XYZ file of C-alpha atoms in Angstrom:
671
model
C -66.886 1.617 122.440
C -68.330 -1.828 122.843
C -66.513 -3.996 120.035
C -68.889 -4.657 117.964
C -69.250 -8.669 116.153
C -67.671 -9.956 113.670
C -69.424 -10.329 109.813
C -72.193 -12.733 109.428
C -72.940 -14.499 106.174
C -71.887 -12.629 103.017
C -74.074 -12.798 99.851
C -71.393 -14.253 97.469
C -69.812 -17.633 96.905
C -66.695 -16.498 97.566
C -67.487 -15.369 100.720
C -66.230 -19.509 101.616
C -62.256 -17.996 100.729
C -60.659 -17.150 103.887
C -59.971 -13.706 104.619
C -56.757 -12.126 103.179
C -55.061 -9.674 105.075
C -56.086 -5.797 103.966
C -53.199 -3.471 103.080
C -53.573 0.096 102.854
C -50.447 0.331 100.317
C -52.560 -1.011 97.715
C -54.463 1.198 95.153
C -58.355 1.679 96.062
C -59.944 -0.489 93.583
C -63.191 0.982 91.885
C -64.282 -2.533 91.282
C -64.983 -5.125 94.332
C -65.146 -8.540 93.185
C -65.175 -9.795 96.520
C -67.346 -8.313 99.346
C -65.155 -9.395 102.080
C -62.269 -6.953 100.653
C -64.677 -4.151 100.917
C -65.471 -4.801 104.230
C -62.182 -5.339 105.638
C -60.195 -2.302 103.881
C -63.561 0.093 105.195
C -63.657 -1.813 108.252
C -60.000 -0.803 108.582
C -59.810 2.313 107.378
C -62.929 4.531 109.444
C -61.338 2.751 112.889
C -57.998 4.399 111.598
C -59.715 7.528 111.606
C -61.675 7.225 114.826
C -57.666 6.372 116.551
C -56.077 9.099 114.620
C -58.697 11.750 115.809
C -59.336 10.547 118.878
C -54.803 10.160 119.049
C -54.849 13.952 118.124
C -57.941 15.255 120.165
C -56.314 13.249 123.538
C -52.503 14.889 122.156
C -54.180 18.806 122.495
C -55.655 17.543 126.478
C -52.735 16.488 127.781
C -49.575 17.503 125.846
C -50.674 21.276 124.684
C -50.626 23.984 127.954
C -52.574 26.498 128.657
C -51.837 28.938 126.433
C -51.747 26.939 123.474
C -55.041 25.896 123.439
C -56.340 29.088 124.068
C -54.225 30.530 121.063
C -55.640 27.904 118.874
C -59.056 28.431 119.930
C -60.457 25.207 120.624
C -60.794 25.320 124.900
C -61.809 28.149 126.653
C -61.354 28.151 130.243
C -62.291 29.100 134.112
C -65.964 30.111 132.734
C -68.790 30.477 135.183
C -72.736 28.356 134.169
C -75.840 28.771 134.771
C -78.622 27.071 133.209
C -81.058 28.734 131.357
C -83.985 27.691 130.217
C -84.999 24.072 128.238
C -84.440 23.815 124.033
C -86.443 21.003 123.482
C -86.564 19.118 126.937
C -82.889 19.449 127.203
C -81.163 21.975 129.646
C -79.596 24.990 127.938
C -76.801 26.085 129.805
C -74.687 29.400 129.553
C -71.282 29.767 129.560
C -69.627 33.327 130.611
C -66.289 34.941 132.158
C -66.470 35.228 135.684
C -66.685 39.110 135.375
C -68.921 38.849 132.018
C -66.087 40.515 130.006
C -65.873 39.620 126.253
C -64.935 35.904 125.392
C -61.458 35.048 123.963
C -61.048 34.363 120.360
C -62.490 30.871 119.779
C -63.606 28.037 117.046
C -67.028 27.297 118.991
C -69.850 27.900 116.857
C -73.467 26.255 116.143
C -73.704 22.521 116.238
C -70.399 21.817 117.511
C -69.753 18.752 119.701
C -68.127 19.844 123.287
C -67.194 18.199 126.308
C -67.570 20.043 129.416
C -65.433 19.508 132.859
C -64.653 20.898 135.650
C -59.980 21.177 135.208
C -59.622 18.280 132.198
C -61.874 16.830 130.047
C -60.070 12.595 131.105
C -59.648 10.737 134.714
C -63.129 12.861 135.660
C -66.752 12.792 135.164
C -67.633 14.813 131.716
C -70.950 16.338 129.365
C -71.351 16.319 125.978
C -73.046 19.060 124.864
C -73.642 20.729 121.615
C -73.527 24.638 120.866
C -76.661 26.202 120.258
C -75.099 29.625 119.464
C -72.481 32.321 120.790
C -71.678 35.997 121.701
C -69.806 38.565 121.757
C -69.918 37.453 126.256
C -71.231 34.678 126.432
C -71.538 30.391 124.850
C -74.979 28.477 125.035
C -75.280 24.876 125.011
C -77.622 22.332 125.008
C -76.439 19.133 126.890
C -78.570 15.638 127.683
C -77.493 16.138 131.791
C -77.100 19.046 133.589
C -73.984 18.735 135.083
C -73.756 18.732 139.184
C -73.084 21.981 141.163
C -73.039 23.904 138.090
C -72.802 27.064 139.760
C -70.242 25.993 142.450
C -66.558 26.480 140.738
C -65.525 26.893 137.032
C -65.618 24.943 134.183
C -63.698 24.463 130.503
C -65.165 23.327 127.495
C -63.600 21.934 124.302
C -63.789 20.507 121.418
C -64.396 16.631 121.379
C -64.743 13.692 118.965
C -67.424 12.099 117.164
C -67.167 7.920 118.182
C -71.423 8.122 116.773
C -70.614 8.486 113.438
C -67.832 5.584 113.764
C -69.950 3.052 114.863
C -73.036 4.122 112.469
C -70.623 3.392 109.547
C -69.261 0.175 111.108
C -73.031 -0.963 111.661
C -73.720 0.146 107.909
C -70.882 -2.018 106.934
C -72.335 -5.127 108.292
C -75.469 -4.770 106.781
C -74.454 -4.016 103.515
C -72.577 -7.185 103.230
C -74.960 -8.838 105.575
C -77.917 -11.654 104.441
C -79.009 -11.328 107.721
C -80.783 -9.030 109.674
C -83.176 -6.075 108.826
C -80.740 -4.260 107.056
C -78.979 -4.116 103.317
C -79.980 -2.949 100.045
C -80.658 -5.035 96.433
C -78.138 -2.793 94.602
C -75.231 -4.190 96.716
C -73.655 -6.070 93.668
C -74.409 -2.799 91.414
C -73.136 -1.030 93.980
C -69.674 -3.126 94.189
C -69.243 -2.750 90.689
C -69.054 -6.020 90.258
C -71.400 -6.212 87.665
C -70.469 -6.730 83.768
C -72.065 -3.434 83.050
C -72.738 -1.975 85.214
C -74.111 1.271 83.736
C -76.658 -0.746 82.232
C -77.652 -2.373 85.185
C -77.901 1.390 86.435
C -80.613 2.052 84.001
C -82.361 -0.223 84.956
C -86.223 0.866 86.621
C -86.558 0.549 89.956
C -88.102 -2.350 91.396
C -90.529 -0.636 94.072
C -93.202 -2.984 95.928
C -92.635 -5.799 93.362
C -93.252 -3.463 90.331
C -90.950 -1.935 87.665
C -91.940 2.007 87.628
C -91.833 4.021 84.109
C -93.171 7.537 84.485
C -94.114 10.021 81.842
C -93.048 13.686 83.208
C -94.246 16.469 82.470
C -92.303 19.367 81.567
C -91.431 21.320 85.387
C -91.360 25.194 84.762
C -88.580 26.255 86.708
C -86.251 23.555 85.613
C -83.840 24.045 82.602
C -83.177 22.042 80.383
C -80.409 20.102 81.673
C -81.931 20.016 85.064
C -85.614 18.401 83.527
C -83.451 15.620 81.899
C -81.510 14.728 84.880
C -85.015 14.529 86.661
C -86.329 12.467 83.939
C -83.871 10.339 83.803
C -83.309 9.937 87.830
C -87.253 9.028 87.845
C -86.494 5.727 85.559
C -83.733 4.500 86.806
C -82.935 2.433 89.569
C -79.031 4.236 90.326
C -78.421 7.856 89.191
C -75.354 10.292 89.267
C -76.295 13.623 89.022
C -73.151 16.302 88.310
C -73.801 19.991 88.904
C -70.795 22.112 88.692
C -70.600 25.583 90.785
C -74.020 27.721 90.709
C -76.162 25.095 88.159
C -78.962 24.293 91.313
C -77.379 20.704 92.446
C -80.001 20.832 95.392
C -82.848 23.140 93.522
C -82.814 20.039 90.810
C -82.851 17.690 93.892
C -86.038 19.363 95.660
C -88.135 18.964 93.062
C -87.035 15.383 91.764
C -87.946 14.549 95.390
C -91.236 16.279 94.800
C -91.952 14.411 91.413
C -91.339 11.198 93.362
C -93.560 12.226 96.333
C -96.427 13.049 93.784
C -96.029 9.570 92.780
C -96.086 7.647 96.240
C -94.003 4.960 95.508
C -92.504 4.291 98.459
C -91.115 5.938 101.694
C -88.278 8.594 100.789
C -85.208 9.166 102.453
C -83.141 12.745 101.720
C -80.099 12.788 102.871
C -76.658 14.422 103.065
C -73.195 15.017 104.964
C -73.725 18.281 106.616
C -76.570 19.574 108.549
C -76.586 22.450 106.139
C -77.010 20.459 102.713
C -79.924 18.467 104.746
C -81.639 21.901 106.018
C -81.279 23.725 102.482
C -83.084 20.493 101.284
C -85.759 20.547 103.625
C -85.938 24.147 103.258
C -86.361 23.450 99.714
C -89.227 20.768 99.950
C -90.930 22.810 102.539
C -91.464 25.863 99.915
C -92.492 23.102 97.389
C -95.478 22.016 99.944
C -94.391 18.573 100.875
C -94.329 16.779 103.738
C -90.887 16.626 105.098
C -89.840 15.420 108.313
C -86.604 16.287 110.073
C -84.424 13.387 111.788
C -81.867 15.103 114.280
C -80.884 16.950 117.528
C -83.125 20.453 116.815
C -80.128 22.329 118.097
C -78.370 21.605 114.899
C -81.056 22.330 112.839
C -81.426 25.735 111.643
C -83.926 28.175 113.545
C -85.998 28.442 110.964
C -86.622 25.003 110.486
C -86.999 23.352 113.413
C -91.222 23.338 113.215
C -90.419 20.719 110.752
C -87.900 18.465 113.189
C -89.297 15.229 114.477
C -89.204 16.876 117.540
C -91.485 19.752 117.244
C -93.885 17.476 115.697
C -94.255 15.452 118.601
C -94.657 18.012 121.522
C -97.235 19.317 119.299
C -98.806 15.773 118.355
C -102.260 15.031 119.913
C -101.451 12.116 121.862
C -98.164 14.648 123.975
C -101.116 15.875 126.394
C -101.941 11.987 127.611
C -98.212 11.973 127.734
C -97.298 14.440 129.981
C -100.159 13.572 132.289
C -98.688 9.928 132.750
C -95.357 11.420 133.330
C -96.001 13.871 135.794
C -98.214 10.929 138.145
C -94.914 9.135 137.351
C -93.094 12.176 138.605
C -95.228 12.287 141.785
C -94.917 8.265 142.393
C -91.548 8.783 142.386
C -91.217 11.558 145.095
C -93.593 9.750 147.547
C -91.476 6.435 147.207
C -89.699 7.628 150.269
C -92.407 7.632 152.632
C -93.850 4.297 151.702
C -92.976 0.578 153.361
C -93.645 -2.899 152.822
C -96.334 -3.986 149.948
C -98.003 0.074 149.290
C -93.755 0.125 148.339
C -94.047 -2.486 145.921
C -97.089 -1.840 144.571
C -95.554 2.023 143.877
C -93.223 0.312 142.215
C -95.292 -1.989 139.546
C -97.054 1.069 138.962
C -94.193 3.065 138.327
C -92.806 0.058 135.668
C -96.392 0.253 133.740
C -96.098 4.259 133.590
C -93.085 3.391 131.901
C -94.314 0.927 129.611
C -96.884 3.200 128.591
C -94.873 5.988 128.102
C -92.859 4.416 125.854
C -95.781 2.467 123.961
C -97.423 6.029 123.577
C -93.813 7.912 121.985
C -93.108 4.839 119.619
C -96.934 5.317 118.410
C -96.319 9.264 118.268
C -93.119 8.907 116.377
C -94.555 6.007 113.775
C -97.564 8.066 113.051
C -95.237 11.370 112.609
C -93.525 9.272 109.854
C -95.856 7.308 108.549
C -97.292 10.876 107.262
C -94.404 12.085 105.953
C -93.854 11.960 101.979
C -90.009 12.538 102.562
C -88.150 12.009 106.020
C -85.180 14.292 106.038
C -80.947 13.282 108.031
C -77.517 13.229 107.597
C -75.955 10.117 106.118
C -75.073 9.467 109.892
C -78.383 10.379 111.302
C -80.156 7.475 108.694
C -78.842 5.405 111.081
C -80.613 6.728 114.553
C -82.328 4.844 116.421
C -85.698 6.478 116.097
C -85.796 4.880 112.681
C -86.142 1.956 113.704
C -85.951 -1.312 111.544
C -88.241 1.509 108.757
C -87.512 0.812 105.278
C -86.947 3.624 102.473
C -87.314 1.877 99.092
C -86.064 5.558 97.427
C -82.953 7.094 98.645
C -81.753 10.940 97.654
C -77.871 12.016 98.799
C -77.353 15.235 98.247
C -73.751 16.694 98.199
C -72.942 13.054 98.145
C -68.985 13.651 96.746
C -68.223 14.966 100.502
C -69.559 11.893 102.087
C -67.089 8.869 102.492
C -68.356 5.516 101.338
C -69.287 4.146 104.616
C -71.150 7.505 105.542
C -73.249 7.039 102.390
C -73.977 3.475 103.248
C -75.547 4.318 106.457
C -78.670 5.187 103.701
C -78.462 3.338 101.542
C -78.879 0.180 103.947
C -82.047 1.362 104.725
C -84.099 -1.059 101.861
C -82.844 1.556 98.788
C -83.863 0.300 95.772
C -83.783 3.302 93.781
C -80.785 5.584 94.133
C -80.046 9.244 92.978
C -76.167 10.598 93.916
C -76.101 13.921 93.857
C -72.700 16.155 94.274
C -69.958 17.331 91.822
C -66.372 14.833 91.987
C -64.751 18.102 90.529
C -65.143 19.842 93.593
C -63.569 19.113 97.244
C -64.082 15.406 98.570
C -64.511 13.930 101.428
C -63.128 15.622 104.741
C -60.864 12.867 106.336
C -58.751 14.241 109.175
C -55.829 10.739 109.110
C -53.835 11.053 106.492
C -53.257 7.308 106.775
C -57.279 6.989 105.751
C -57.142 9.417 102.903
C -54.416 8.104 101.371
C -55.964 3.919 101.973
C -59.342 5.759 100.006
C -61.516 6.843 102.515
C -61.517 10.245 100.460
C -62.946 8.858 97.461
C -66.726 9.884 97.401
C -68.891 6.656 96.146
C -70.415 8.848 93.728
C -66.608 8.944 92.463
C -65.630 5.813 92.568
C -69.636 3.967 90.539
C -68.401 7.676 87.923
C -64.917 5.503 87.391
C -66.790 2.187 86.796
C -68.309 4.056 83.988
C -71.685 4.911 85.228
C -72.432 7.846 83.418
C -73.683 11.792 85.228
C -75.977 13.447 84.340
C -74.843 16.919 84.036
C -76.254 20.642 84.722
C -74.737 22.268 82.485
C -75.959 26.082 83.442
C -75.038 28.754 85.897
C -76.783 31.265 87.486
C -73.987 32.270 89.869
C -71.246 33.895 88.933
C -70.513 36.778 86.276
C -69.783 35.279 83.229
C -65.738 36.182 84.005
C -65.452 34.511 87.319
C -67.304 31.786 84.886
C -65.020 31.550 81.965
C -61.927 29.561 83.720
C -63.302 27.218 86.022
C -65.450 26.087 82.931
C -62.919 25.679 80.463
C -60.219 24.029 83.224
C -62.575 21.814 84.685
C -65.652 21.571 82.585
C -64.570 21.063 79.105
C -66.246 24.329 78.103
C -69.915 23.030 79.495
C -70.785 25.917 81.828
C -72.935 28.254 79.669
C -74.862 31.092 81.318
C -78.198 31.810 83.305
C -76.859 34.731 83.959
C -76.021 38.790 82.649
C -72.697 40.194 83.419
C -75.728 43.315 83.743
C -76.809 41.123 86.827
C -73.929 41.003 88.152
C -72.323 44.245 88.376
C -68.900 44.826 89.686
C -69.278 46.051 93.216
C -67.965 49.687 93.767
C -64.996 49.956 96.060
C -62.599 48.472 94.641
C -60.345 50.234 91.633
C -60.742 46.696 89.239
C -57.954 46.456 86.375
C -60.907 45.835 84.378
C -64.385 47.164 85.143
C -66.311 44.749 82.866
C -64.092 41.551 83.806
C -64.647 41.931 87.985
C -61.602 39.548 88.410
C -58.565 40.976 90.430
C -55.327 39.374 91.357
C -53.199 40.956 93.942
C -49.408 40.319 94.312
C -48.726 40.729 98.299
C -45.136 40.105 98.829
C -45.297 38.788 102.200
C -43.837 35.337 104.191
C -45.581 32.360 105.345
C -45.385 31.417 108.946
C -46.057 27.998 110.420
C -48.115 27.934 113.551
C -46.216 26.344 116.868
C -47.724 23.146 116.524
C -46.617 23.205 112.804
C -50.128 21.795 111.680
C -51.027 25.139 109.371
C -49.546 28.505 107.987
C -50.911 31.831 107.790
C -49.747 35.284 106.426
C -49.649 38.235 108.231
C -49.074 40.753 105.205
C -51.937 39.309 102.976
C -54.273 39.383 105.662
C -53.170 42.824 106.193
C -54.240 43.333 103.099
C -57.437 41.627 103.290
C -58.723 44.341 105.909
C -57.985 47.278 103.533
C -59.709 45.289 100.786
C -62.755 45.013 103.093
C -62.530 48.627 104.541
C -62.259 49.799 100.399
C -65.626 47.661 99.594
C -67.416 48.570 102.589
C -66.983 52.591 102.022
C -68.483 52.973 99.406
C -72.018 51.101 100.269
C -72.415 49.074 97.381
C -71.351 46.130 99.064
C -72.511 45.084 102.806
C -70.218 43.038 105.423
C -72.828 40.121 104.861
C -72.450 40.321 101.162
C -68.524 39.434 102.143
C -66.665 35.891 102.618
C -63.012 35.755 103.384
C -61.885 32.592 102.563
C -58.048 30.680 102.787
C -56.610 27.153 102.597
C -55.458 27.360 106.109
C -57.386 27.459 109.556
C -54.100 29.463 110.672
C -54.522 32.313 108.518
C -58.499 31.704 109.473
C -58.013 32.551 112.773
C -54.751 35.319 111.889
C -58.049 37.044 110.335
C -60.049 36.299 112.720
C -58.052 38.220 115.320
C -57.380 40.895 112.967
C -60.758 41.789 112.468
C -61.665 41.338 115.940
C -59.066 44.439 116.924
C -60.538 46.425 113.598
C -63.904 46.237 115.056
C -65.031 42.887 115.719
C -67.974 40.685 114.011
C -71.198 39.958 116.654
C -73.933 41.522 116.175
C -73.539 45.556 116.308
C -70.273 45.503 116.242
C -68.139 46.625 112.816
C -67.754 43.592 110.585
C -71.260 42.718 112.040
C -72.407 39.329 109.557
C -68.553 38.837 107.373
C -67.681 35.697 107.083
C -64.100 34.051 107.414
C -64.024 30.178 106.682
C -61.687 27.992 105.203
C -62.244 26.629 101.464
C -63.099 23.362 102.793
C -65.850 25.144 104.841
C -67.038 26.868 101.883
C -68.587 24.416 99.386
C -72.254 25.299 98.663
C -71.692 28.565 99.794
C -71.920 32.023 97.645
C -71.389 35.455 98.230
C -71.515 38.775 95.981
C -67.948 39.145 96.654
C -64.857 36.687 97.512
C -61.951 38.041 98.689
C -59.006 34.615 98.232
C -55.940 34.882 100.612
C -53.716 32.000 98.796
C -50.915 32.727 102.429
C -48.111 30.382 100.677
C -44.891 32.878 99.891
C -41.466 30.815 99.848
C -38.599 30.499 97.754
C -39.076 27.677 96.978
C -42.101 27.773 95.342
C -44.079 25.268 97.723
C -48.087 25.716 97.617
C -48.867 22.282 100.071
C -52.475 21.746 99.106
C -53.366 24.522 97.357
C -52.045 22.156 94.273
C -55.269 20.614 94.611
C -57.307 21.337 91.824
C -60.840 20.456 93.563
C -59.835 23.078 96.164
C -59.090 25.565 94.026
C -62.174 24.721 91.509
C -64.420 25.468 95.018
C -61.866 28.627 95.522
C -62.944 30.094 92.199
C -66.715 29.671 92.280
C -67.766 31.324 95.017
C -68.684 34.644 94.092
C -71.028 36.134 92.167
C -69.872 39.391 91.672
C -66.539 40.149 92.231
C -63.082 37.329 93.022
C -60.119 39.226 94.665
C -57.639 36.772 94.972
C -54.141 37.890 97.245
C -50.966 35.789 96.623
C -46.987 35.757 96.215
C -47.333 35.463 91.995
C -43.614 33.928 92.446
C -44.418 30.765 94.820
C -48.108 30.024 93.522
C -46.901 29.854 89.315
C -44.858 26.863 90.643
C -48.267 24.768 90.111
C -49.543 24.411 87.346
C -53.033 25.098 87.467
C -52.398 27.741 89.418
C -49.905 28.685 86.657
C -53.115 28.071 84.292
C -54.866 30.676 85.734
C -52.533 33.313 86.558
C -51.942 33.260 82.615
C -56.177 33.855 81.987
C -55.718 36.665 84.931
C -52.679 38.127 82.625
C -54.035 37.759 79.101
C -57.479 38.651 80.724
C -55.935 41.922 82.201
C -57.147 41.545 85.656
C -53.554 41.477 87.532
C -53.813 44.182 90.221
C -50.657 45.654 90.432
C -51.669 49.370 91.409
C -53.334 47.790 94.848
C -50.347 45.472 95.709
C -48.256 46.421 98.729
C -44.926 48.634 97.992
């Protein structure tokens, strides 16, 4: 990565004060009186995060042996490769075992960034790609550049680190604090929390196109009262926080809000989220409502049924595409003929090629601008919002969904595109941003902009009706995490207890199954597993499937530890497999952190921790427990070691509730 420039002129009189050394030992403030301090701290944090991630990846490459990499599912070796057409212009490479046999168990999935090399991803030419899809015997990867001599010799693929995110966050921090250039936002001081009364400032009407806009919003039939109120408030204010507890329809509300803003036509709208999945959910909702929405980003990372709405797809079907293709073909022919030309003729050919390239760039720019100009809403990930394809384009209205999963520097990337009206949708009672580095997380990178602004006493508009969970599943999370404010939008009759499990109380489809197993530490000492719990999970799933009430794609298996994810994946692989056409096809096994925003008819939760010292590790995180307990619609099954879990206060409280509700399933426990 090239060296970045230093910060330019700051928008503060205090900028004349010499920069002070930033200590990460100091508590992360929620009010920033000095912009320089904010810039310095977050610049340091994102650098630490990148360095730690890179170091972790490089350590695996250089110090782990082949067996360890294979066991972790992070590398595949000795693969044959061949091309298989193109994906929106980029080559598709298929990787297979030499004998076309089944791939070893691995952790590569759709959208993952991978590094392709011969023997090692350092000290030799490497190629970067993105996983398109996977099957039992192959992985398909989309690459920018086709590897040389692809069919000769063998290849390996590795999980890689993402340096692009760091660069765009760093650029966003510079833009946020600089009065020079085209970026930034008029909301800077409000977002820093440096104003005397942030709550009152947030309530001011947004100034878009030089005017303060106040709207009278009609009742939207598909919204409940709390959703309607949240939309009405967000339309009137320049900064709004919308808190959506599990199952309350955060994205549904966000989509209808975007529809209303688009109908008013007050300016370009940027709809963003931290993950591609969340952005796709926004896009799908907008298209269903008839909104002209365009998706920015690599089509390979976009859900298949939404790829027609990507910028790449729309450009392929643009009226000027034929003209562009004609010039491109002409240029290719000129370049092929260069070797046969000499003297003046060769010089003229070079001149024609240069002119053609200029014309191609002009056409591409014109086509892109016309597509984006016609869009009512542009959808992109927070980091994707910094893509050069958007140039200096301004978006006075910015909405960030799942905003509590975005780190503050990441959220600043879309905000810096001239944001004058900002809506943050999320829930700070659920999982925070994912941060790899413990140092960066402890230093404050794990706190979202949403949560910090809430600490600045900017109230959140809370959605209060949940439509996901059986009322019994909703009961404890509502009481423990949301002050009993959650109401039920579905009845117990609409969420009947699934057959295939002997529930302790059929009117309360919650079961805690005690298992007297023992946790184990991975070879690398970074994760944990519990084979006794894994075996119980398999037994429970088989029982659920046997009755036919529940199908494999109705079940989600979640656990706090990636080590247990690998053990469970291997176990179900041996028991019948999870690929298309196999016994457990469609069955999902993920970490709790990877399941926020998701739901299933039945959730089976393996807690893993079982030890004499009563240590629960990051199970003590209330937000992680909240997510785990709120994914299920019809049935929640928790498997764990009773004595260990009771050592943690929140878990003890939940287990007390389980006992009081008659949901402790001793009859399903191991002997």
